mmCIF file of C-alpha atoms and ligand atoms in Angstrom:
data_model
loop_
_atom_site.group_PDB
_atom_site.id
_atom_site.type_symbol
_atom_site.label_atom_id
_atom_site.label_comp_id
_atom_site.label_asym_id
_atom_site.label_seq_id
_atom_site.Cartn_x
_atom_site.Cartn_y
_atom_site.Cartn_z
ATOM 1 C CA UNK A 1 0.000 0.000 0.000
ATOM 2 C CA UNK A 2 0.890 3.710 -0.630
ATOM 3 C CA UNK A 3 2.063 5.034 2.652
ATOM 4 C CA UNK A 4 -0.857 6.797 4.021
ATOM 5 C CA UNK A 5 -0.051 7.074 7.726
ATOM 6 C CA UNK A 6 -0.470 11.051 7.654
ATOM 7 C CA UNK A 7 -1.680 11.482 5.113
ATOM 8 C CA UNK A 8 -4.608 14.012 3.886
ATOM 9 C CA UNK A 9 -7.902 12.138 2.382
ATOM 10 C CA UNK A 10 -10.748 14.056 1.076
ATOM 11 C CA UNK A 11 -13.626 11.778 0.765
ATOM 12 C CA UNK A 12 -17.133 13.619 -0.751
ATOM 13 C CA UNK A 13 -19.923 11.570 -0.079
ATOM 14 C CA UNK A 14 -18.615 10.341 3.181
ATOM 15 C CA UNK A 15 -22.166 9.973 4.751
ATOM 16 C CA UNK A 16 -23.331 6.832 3.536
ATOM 17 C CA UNK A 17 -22.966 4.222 1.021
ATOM 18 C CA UNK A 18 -19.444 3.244 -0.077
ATOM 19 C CA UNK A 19 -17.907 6.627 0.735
ATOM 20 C CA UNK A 20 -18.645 6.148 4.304
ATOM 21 C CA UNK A 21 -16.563 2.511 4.166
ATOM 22 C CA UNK A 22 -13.849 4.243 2.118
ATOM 23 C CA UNK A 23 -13.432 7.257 4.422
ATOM 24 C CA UNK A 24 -13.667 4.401 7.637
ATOM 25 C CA UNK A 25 -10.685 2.158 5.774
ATOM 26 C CA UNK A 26 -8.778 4.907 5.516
ATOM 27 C CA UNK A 27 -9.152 5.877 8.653
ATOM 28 C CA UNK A 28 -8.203 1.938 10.050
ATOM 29 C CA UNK A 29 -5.025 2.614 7.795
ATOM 30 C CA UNK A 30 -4.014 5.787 9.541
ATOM 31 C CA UNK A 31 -4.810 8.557 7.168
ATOM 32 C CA UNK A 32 -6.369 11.958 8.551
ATOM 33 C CA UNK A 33 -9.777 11.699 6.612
ATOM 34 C CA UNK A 34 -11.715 14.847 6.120
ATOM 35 C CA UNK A 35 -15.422 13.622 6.032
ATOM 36 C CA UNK A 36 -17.561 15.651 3.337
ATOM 37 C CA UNK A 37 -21.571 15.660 3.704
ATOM 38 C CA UNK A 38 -24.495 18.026 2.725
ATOM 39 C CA UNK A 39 -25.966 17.674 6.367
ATOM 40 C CA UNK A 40 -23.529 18.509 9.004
ATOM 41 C CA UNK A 41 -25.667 16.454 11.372
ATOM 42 C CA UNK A 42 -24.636 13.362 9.440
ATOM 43 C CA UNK A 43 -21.208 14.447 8.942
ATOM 44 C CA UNK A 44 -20.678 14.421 12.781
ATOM 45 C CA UNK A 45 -22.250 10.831 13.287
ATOM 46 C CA UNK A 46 -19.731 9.607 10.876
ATOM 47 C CA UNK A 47 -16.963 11.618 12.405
ATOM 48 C CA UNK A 48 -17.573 9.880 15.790
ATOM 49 C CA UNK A 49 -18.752 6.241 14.171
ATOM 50 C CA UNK A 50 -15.036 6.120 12.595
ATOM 51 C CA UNK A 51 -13.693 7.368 15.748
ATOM 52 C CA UNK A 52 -15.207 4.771 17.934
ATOM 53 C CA UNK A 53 -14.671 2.197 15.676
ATOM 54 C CA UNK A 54 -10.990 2.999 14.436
ATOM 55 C CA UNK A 55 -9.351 4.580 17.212
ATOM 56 C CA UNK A 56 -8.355 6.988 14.597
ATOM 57 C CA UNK A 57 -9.206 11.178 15.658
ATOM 58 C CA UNK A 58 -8.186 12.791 13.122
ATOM 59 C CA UNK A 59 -11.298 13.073 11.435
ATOM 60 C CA UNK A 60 -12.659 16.607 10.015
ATOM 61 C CA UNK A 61 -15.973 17.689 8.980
ATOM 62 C CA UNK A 62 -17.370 19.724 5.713
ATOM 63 C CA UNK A 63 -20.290 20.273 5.129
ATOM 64 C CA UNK A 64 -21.642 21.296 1.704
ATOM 65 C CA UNK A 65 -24.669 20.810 -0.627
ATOM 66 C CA UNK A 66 -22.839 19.888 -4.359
ATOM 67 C CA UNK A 67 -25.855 21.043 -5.879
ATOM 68 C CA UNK A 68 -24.559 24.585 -5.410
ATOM 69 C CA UNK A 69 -21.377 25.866 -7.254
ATOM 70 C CA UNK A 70 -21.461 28.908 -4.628
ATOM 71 C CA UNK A 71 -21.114 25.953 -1.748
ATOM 72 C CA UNK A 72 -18.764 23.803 -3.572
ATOM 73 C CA UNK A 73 -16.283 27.055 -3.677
ATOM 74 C CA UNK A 74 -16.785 27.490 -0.123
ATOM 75 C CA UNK A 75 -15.771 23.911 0.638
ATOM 76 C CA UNK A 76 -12.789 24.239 -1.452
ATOM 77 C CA UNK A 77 -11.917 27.485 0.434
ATOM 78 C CA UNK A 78 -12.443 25.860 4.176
ATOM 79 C CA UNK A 79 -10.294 22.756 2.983
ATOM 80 C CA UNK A 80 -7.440 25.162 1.334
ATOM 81 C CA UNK A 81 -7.676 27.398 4.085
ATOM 82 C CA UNK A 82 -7.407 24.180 6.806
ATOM 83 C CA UNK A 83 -5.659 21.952 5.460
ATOM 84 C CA UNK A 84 -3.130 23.512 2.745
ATOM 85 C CA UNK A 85 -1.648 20.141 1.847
ATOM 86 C CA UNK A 86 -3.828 17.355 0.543
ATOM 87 C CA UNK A 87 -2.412 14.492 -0.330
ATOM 88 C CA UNK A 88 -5.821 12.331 -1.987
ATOM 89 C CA UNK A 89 -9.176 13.364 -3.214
ATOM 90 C CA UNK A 90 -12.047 10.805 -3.327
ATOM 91 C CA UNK A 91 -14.755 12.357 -5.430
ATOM 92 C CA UNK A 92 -17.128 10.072 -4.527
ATOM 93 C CA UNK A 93 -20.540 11.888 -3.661
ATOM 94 C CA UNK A 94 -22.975 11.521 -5.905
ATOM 95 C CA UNK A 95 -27.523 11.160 -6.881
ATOM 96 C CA UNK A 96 -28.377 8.391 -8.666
ATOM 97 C CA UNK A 97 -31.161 7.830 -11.446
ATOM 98 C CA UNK A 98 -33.804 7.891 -8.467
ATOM 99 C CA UNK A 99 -37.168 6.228 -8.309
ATOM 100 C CA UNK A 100 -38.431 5.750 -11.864
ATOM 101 C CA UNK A 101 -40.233 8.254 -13.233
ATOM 102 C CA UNK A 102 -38.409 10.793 -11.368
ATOM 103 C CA UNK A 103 -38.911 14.196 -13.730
ATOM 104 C CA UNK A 104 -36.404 16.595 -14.387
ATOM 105 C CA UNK A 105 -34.948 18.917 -11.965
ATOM 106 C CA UNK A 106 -32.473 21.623 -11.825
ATOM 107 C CA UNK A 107 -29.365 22.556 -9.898
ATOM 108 C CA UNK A 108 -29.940 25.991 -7.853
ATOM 109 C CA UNK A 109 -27.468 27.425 -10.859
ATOM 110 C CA UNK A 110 -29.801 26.516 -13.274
ATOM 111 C CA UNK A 111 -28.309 22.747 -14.816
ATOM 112 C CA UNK A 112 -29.754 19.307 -14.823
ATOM 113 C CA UNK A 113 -28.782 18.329 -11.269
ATOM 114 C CA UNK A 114 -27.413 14.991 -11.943
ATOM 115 C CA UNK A 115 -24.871 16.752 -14.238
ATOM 116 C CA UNK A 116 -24.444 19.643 -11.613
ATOM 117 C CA UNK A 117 -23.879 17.489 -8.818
ATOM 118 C CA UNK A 118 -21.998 14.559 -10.263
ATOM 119 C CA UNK A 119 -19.944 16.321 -12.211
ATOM 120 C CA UNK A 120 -19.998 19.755 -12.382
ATOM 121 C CA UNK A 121 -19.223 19.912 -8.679
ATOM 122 C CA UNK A 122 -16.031 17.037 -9.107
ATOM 123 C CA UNK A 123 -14.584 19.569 -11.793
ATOM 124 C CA UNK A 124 -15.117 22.738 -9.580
ATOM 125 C CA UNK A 125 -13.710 21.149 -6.742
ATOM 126 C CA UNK A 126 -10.831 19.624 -7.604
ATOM 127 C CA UNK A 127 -9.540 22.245 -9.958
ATOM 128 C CA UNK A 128 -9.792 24.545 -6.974
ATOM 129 C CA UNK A 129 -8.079 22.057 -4.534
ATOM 130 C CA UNK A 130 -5.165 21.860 -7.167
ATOM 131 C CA UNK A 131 -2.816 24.485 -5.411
ATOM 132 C CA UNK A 132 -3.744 21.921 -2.068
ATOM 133 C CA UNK A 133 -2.985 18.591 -3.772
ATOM 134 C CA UNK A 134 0.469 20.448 -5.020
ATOM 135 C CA UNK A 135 2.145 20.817 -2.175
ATOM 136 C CA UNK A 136 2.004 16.892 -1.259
ATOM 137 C CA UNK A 137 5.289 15.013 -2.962
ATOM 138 C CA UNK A 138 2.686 12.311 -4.903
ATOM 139 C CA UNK A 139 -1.166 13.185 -4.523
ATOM 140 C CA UNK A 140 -4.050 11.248 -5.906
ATOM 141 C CA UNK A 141 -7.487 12.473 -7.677
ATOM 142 C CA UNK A 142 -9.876 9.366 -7.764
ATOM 143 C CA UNK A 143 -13.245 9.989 -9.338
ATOM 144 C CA UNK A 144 -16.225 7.541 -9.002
ATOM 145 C CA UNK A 145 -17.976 7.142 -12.298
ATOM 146 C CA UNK A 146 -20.069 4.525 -13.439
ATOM 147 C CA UNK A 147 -20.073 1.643 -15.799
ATOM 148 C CA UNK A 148 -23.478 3.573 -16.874
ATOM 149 C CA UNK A 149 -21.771 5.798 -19.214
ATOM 150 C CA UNK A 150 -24.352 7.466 -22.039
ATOM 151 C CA UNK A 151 -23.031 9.541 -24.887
ATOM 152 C CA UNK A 152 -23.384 13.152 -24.822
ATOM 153 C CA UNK A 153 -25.321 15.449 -26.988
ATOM 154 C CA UNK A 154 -23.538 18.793 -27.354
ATOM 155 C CA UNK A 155 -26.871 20.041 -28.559
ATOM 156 C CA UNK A 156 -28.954 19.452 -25.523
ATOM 157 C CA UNK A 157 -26.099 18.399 -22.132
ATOM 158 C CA UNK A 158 -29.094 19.614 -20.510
ATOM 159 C CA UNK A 159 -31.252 17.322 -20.827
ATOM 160 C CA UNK A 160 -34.141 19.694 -22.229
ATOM 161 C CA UNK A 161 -35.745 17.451 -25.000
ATOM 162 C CA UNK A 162 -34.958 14.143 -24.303
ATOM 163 C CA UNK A 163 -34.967 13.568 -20.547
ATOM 164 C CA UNK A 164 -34.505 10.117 -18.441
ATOM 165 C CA UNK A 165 -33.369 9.967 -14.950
ATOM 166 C CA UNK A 166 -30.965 7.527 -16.043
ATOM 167 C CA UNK A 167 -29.996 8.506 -18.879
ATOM 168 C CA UNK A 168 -28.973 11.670 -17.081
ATOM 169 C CA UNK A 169 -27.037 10.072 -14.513
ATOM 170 C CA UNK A 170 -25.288 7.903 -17.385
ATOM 171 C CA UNK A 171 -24.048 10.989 -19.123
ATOM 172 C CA UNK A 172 -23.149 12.805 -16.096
ATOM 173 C CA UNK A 173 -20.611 9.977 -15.343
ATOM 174 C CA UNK A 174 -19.443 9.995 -18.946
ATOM 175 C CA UNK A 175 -18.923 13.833 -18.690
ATOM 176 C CA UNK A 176 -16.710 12.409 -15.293
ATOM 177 C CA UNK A 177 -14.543 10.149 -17.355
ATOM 178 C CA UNK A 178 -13.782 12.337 -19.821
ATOM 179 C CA UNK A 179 -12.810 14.972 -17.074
ATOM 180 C CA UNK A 180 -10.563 12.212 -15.646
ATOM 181 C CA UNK A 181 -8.526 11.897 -18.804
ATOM 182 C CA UNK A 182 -8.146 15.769 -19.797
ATOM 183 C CA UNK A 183 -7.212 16.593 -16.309
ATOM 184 C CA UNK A 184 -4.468 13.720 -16.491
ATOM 185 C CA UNK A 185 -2.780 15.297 -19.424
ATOM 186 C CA UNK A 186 -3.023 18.802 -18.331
ATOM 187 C CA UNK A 187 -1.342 17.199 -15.051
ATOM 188 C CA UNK A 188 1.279 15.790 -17.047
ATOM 189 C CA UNK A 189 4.771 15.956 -15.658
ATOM 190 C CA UNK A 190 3.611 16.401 -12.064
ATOM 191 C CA UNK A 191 3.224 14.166 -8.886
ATOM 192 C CA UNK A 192 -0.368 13.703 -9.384
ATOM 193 C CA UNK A 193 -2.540 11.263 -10.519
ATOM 194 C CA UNK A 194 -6.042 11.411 -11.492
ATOM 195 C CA UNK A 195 -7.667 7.740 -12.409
ATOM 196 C CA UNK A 196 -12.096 6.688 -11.896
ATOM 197 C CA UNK A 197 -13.574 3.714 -11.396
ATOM 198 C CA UNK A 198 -16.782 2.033 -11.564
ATOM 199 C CA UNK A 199 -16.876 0.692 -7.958
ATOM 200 C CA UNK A 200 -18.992 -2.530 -8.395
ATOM 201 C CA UNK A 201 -22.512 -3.245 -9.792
ATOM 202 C CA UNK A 202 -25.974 -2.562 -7.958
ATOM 203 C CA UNK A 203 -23.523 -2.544 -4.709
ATOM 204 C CA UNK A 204 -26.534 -2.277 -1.274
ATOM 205 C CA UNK A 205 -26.488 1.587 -0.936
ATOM 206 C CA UNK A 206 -29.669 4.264 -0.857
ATOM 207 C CA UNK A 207 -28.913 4.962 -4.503
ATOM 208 C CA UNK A 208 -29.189 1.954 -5.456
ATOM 209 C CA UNK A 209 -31.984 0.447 -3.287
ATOM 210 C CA UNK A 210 -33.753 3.952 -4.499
ATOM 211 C CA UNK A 211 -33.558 3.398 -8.432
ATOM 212 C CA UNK A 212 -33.207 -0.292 -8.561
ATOM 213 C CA UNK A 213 -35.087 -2.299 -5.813
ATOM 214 C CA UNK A 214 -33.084 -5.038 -4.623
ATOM 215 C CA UNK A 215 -28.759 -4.791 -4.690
ATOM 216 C CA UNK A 216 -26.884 -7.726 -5.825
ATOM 217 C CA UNK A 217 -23.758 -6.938 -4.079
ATOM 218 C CA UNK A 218 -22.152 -5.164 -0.687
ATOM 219 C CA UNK A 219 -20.718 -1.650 -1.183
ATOM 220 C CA UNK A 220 -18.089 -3.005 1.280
ATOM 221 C CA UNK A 221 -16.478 -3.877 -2.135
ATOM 222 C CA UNK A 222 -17.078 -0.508 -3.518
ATOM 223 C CA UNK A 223 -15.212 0.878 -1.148
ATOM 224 C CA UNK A 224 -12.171 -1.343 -1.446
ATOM 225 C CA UNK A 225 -12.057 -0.510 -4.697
ATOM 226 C CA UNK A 226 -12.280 3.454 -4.554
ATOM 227 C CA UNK A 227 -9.237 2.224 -1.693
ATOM 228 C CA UNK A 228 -7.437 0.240 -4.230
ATOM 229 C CA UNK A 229 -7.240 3.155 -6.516
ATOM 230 C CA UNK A 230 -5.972 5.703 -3.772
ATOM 231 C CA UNK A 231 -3.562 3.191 -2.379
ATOM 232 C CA UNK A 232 -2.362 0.847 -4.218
ATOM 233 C CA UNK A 233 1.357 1.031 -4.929
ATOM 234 C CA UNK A 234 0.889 -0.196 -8.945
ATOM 235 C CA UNK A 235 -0.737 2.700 -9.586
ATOM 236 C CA UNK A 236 2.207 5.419 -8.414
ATOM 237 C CA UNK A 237 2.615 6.234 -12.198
ATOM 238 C CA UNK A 238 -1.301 5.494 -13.687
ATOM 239 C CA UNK A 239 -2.960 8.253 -14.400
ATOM 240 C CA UNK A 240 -5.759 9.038 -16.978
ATOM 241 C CA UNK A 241 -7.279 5.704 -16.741
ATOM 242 C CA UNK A 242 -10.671 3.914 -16.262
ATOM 243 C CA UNK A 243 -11.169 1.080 -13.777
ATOM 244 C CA UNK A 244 -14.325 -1.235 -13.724
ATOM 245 C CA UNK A 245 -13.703 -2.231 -10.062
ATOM 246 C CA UNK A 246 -9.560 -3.008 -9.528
ATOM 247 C CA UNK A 247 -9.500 -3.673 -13.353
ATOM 248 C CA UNK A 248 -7.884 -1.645 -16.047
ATOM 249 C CA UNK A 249 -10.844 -0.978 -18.779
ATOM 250 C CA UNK A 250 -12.599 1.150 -21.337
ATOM 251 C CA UNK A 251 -14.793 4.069 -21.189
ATOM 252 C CA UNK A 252 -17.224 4.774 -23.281
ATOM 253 C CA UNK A 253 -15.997 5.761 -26.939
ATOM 254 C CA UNK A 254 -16.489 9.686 -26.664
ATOM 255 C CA UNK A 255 -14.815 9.496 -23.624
ATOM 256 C CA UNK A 256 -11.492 8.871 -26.342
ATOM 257 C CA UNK A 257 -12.876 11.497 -28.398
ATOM 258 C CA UNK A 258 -10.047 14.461 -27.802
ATOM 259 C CA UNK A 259 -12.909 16.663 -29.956
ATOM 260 C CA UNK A 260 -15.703 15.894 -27.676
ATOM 261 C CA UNK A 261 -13.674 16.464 -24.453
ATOM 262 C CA UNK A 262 -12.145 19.718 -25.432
ATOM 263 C CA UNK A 263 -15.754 20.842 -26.034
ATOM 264 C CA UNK A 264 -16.718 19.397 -22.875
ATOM 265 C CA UNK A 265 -13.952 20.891 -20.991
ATOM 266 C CA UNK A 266 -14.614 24.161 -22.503
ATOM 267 C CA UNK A 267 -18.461 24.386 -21.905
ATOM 268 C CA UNK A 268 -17.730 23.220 -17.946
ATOM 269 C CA UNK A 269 -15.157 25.588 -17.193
ATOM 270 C CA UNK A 270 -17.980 28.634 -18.766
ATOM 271 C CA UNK A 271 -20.357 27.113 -16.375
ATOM 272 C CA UNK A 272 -18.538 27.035 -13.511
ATOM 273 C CA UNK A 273 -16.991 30.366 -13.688
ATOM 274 C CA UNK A 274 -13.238 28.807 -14.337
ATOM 275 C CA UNK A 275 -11.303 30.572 -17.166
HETATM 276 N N1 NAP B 301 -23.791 1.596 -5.469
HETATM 277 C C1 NAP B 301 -23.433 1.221 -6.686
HETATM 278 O O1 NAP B 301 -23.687 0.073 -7.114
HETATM 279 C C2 NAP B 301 -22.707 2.182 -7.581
HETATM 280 C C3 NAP B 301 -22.406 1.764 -8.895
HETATM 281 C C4 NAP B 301 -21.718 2.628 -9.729
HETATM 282 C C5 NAP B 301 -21.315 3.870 -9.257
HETATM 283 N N2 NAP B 301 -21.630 4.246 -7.984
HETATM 284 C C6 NAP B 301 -21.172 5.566 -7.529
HETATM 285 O O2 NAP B 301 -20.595 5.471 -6.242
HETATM 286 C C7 NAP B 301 -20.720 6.730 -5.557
HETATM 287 C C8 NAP B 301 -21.281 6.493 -4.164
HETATM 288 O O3 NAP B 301 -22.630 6.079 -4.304
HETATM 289 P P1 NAP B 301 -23.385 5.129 -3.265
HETATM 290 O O4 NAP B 301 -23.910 3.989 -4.038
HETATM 291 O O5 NAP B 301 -22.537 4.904 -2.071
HETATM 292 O O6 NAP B 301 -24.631 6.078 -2.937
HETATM 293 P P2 NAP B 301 -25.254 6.626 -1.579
HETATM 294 O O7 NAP B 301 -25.249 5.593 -0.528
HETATM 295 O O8 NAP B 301 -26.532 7.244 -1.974
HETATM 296 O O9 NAP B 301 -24.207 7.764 -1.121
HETATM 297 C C9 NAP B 301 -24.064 8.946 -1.841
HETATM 298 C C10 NAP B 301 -23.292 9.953 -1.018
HETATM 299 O O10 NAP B 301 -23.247 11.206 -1.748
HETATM 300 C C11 NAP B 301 -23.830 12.231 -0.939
HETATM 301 N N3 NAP B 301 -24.535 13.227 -1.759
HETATM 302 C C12 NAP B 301 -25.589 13.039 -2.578
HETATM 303 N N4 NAP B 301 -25.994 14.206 -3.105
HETATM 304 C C13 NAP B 301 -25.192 15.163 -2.601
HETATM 305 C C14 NAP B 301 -25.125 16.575 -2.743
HETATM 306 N N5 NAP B 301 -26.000 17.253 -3.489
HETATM 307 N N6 NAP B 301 -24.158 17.239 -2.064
HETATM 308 C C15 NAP B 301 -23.296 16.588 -1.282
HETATM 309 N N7 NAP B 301 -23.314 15.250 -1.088
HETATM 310 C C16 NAP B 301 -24.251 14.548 -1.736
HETATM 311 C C17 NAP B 301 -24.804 11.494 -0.024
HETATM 312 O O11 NAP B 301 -25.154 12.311 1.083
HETATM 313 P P3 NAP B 301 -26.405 11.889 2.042
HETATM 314 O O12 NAP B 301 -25.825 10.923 3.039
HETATM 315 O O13 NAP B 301 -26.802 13.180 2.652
HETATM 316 O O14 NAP B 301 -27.464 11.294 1.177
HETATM 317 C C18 NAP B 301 -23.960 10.271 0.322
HETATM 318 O O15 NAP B 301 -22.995 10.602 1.286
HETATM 319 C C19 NAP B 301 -21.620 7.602 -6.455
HETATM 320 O O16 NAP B 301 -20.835 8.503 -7.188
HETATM 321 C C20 NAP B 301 -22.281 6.589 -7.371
HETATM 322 O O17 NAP B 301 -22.689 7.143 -8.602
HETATM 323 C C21 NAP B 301 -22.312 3.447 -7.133
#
């Protein structure tokens, strides 16, 4: 394993599901883990659950709703501000397709929210947590995708036309991959890595329960996946890469398609207020 006694963990999504397991490994392994939430309520249950259970007290709180750009740049500024050397980022928060049926709804900004808060928010965030992530000798950026990857239309990211819950969480974790690759070529030639995953199949969480009735799987082996990738001493040098679980694979084609991700890239950076 990398060394990651003292080390800095950012884990979004820490409150349930397979970010809460991920943030309480790393924990057990030593790590300081800053625990990310929208409810602060929840956020301190989990601070004191890992606690109890790992004898671990180095545990911070942040609290922020991803839905909102203006609250994702106030988490960024708290973390920089706190803790001015991070040495991993788990983007791992995330909404999932929902109960079927589930209409369209907007981000307080004004997207689709799945987009807003599964990926907009990731590419906010960690862009602003760069100058944080710098100053350790060999961070890591892991983002948790999806193998639900749909293709997206340039013509309507929003979702205005042709709406589906899931087909708006698909592209939203496309948009996430492709994000993941740009970002580890513009990070080319520096001690970080930036890699996703898909962290297992209908894994028991609330998303999943939510959209999909019964789970086939424990997110325990989500998380030591999303672990794996943070960790794991093979992957000092990866970077720019897609993982279905602790397997090298392949994204969906535009997610190779330099055209498609410089548009991408350009569009999110507009929306987010990044020039
Ligand atoms: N479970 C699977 O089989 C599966 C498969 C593929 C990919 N994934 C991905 O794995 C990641 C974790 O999902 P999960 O299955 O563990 O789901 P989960 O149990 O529903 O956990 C999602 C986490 O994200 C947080 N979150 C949701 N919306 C947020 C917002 N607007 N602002 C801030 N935090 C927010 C939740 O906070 P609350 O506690 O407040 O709800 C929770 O901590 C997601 O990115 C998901 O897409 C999961």
């Amino acid at each position: 394993m990398k060394k990651i006694q003292g080390q800095v963990v950012l884990v979004t999504g820490a409150t349930d599901g397979i970010g809460r397991l991920t943030a309480r490994r790393l924990a057990e392994m030593g790590a300081k883990v800053l625990v990310h939430g929208r409810d602060q309520r929840k956020c301190i249950a989990i601070k004191e659950e890992i606690e109890s259970e790992t004898a671990n007290s180095r545990i911070d709180t942040y609290a922020a709703d991803l839905a909102e750009l203006g609250q994702v740049r106030a988490l960024a500024g708290r973390i920089l501000a706190e803790h001015p050397r991070l040495d991993i980022l788990i983007n791992n928060a995330g909404i999932g397709p929902g109960p079927s049926g589930q209409a369209r709804a907007i981000s307080p900004d004004g997207f689709e929210l799945r987009f807003a808060v599964n990926y907009l928010a990731p590419f906010l965030l960690t862009q602003l947590l760069l100058p944080a992530l710098r100053a350790s000798t060999s961070a890591r950026i892991v983002n948790v995708s999806s193998a639900a990857q749909r293709t997206i239309d340039f013509d309507d990211v929003m979702l205005t036309k042709k709406y589906s819950p899931m087909r708006a969480y698909a592209q939203s974790k496309l948009a996430l991959a492709m994000f993941t690759f740009d970002l580890a070529e513009r990070l080319r030639g520096e001690p970080i890595t930036v890699n996703c995953l898909h962290p297992g199949s209908l894994l028991d969480t609330k998303m999943v329960r939510e959209a999909f009735g019964t789970p086939q799987g424990g997110a325990q082996s989500g998380a030591e996946a999303e672990v794996f990738l943070a960790t794991a001493p093979r992957l000092d040098d990866v970077s720019g890469r897609y993982f279905f679980e602790t397997r090298e694979a392949r994204a969906e084609t535009q997610a190779y398609d330099q055209n498609a991700r410089q548009t991408l890239w350009a569009l999110s950076a507009e929306w987010v207020g990044l020039t």
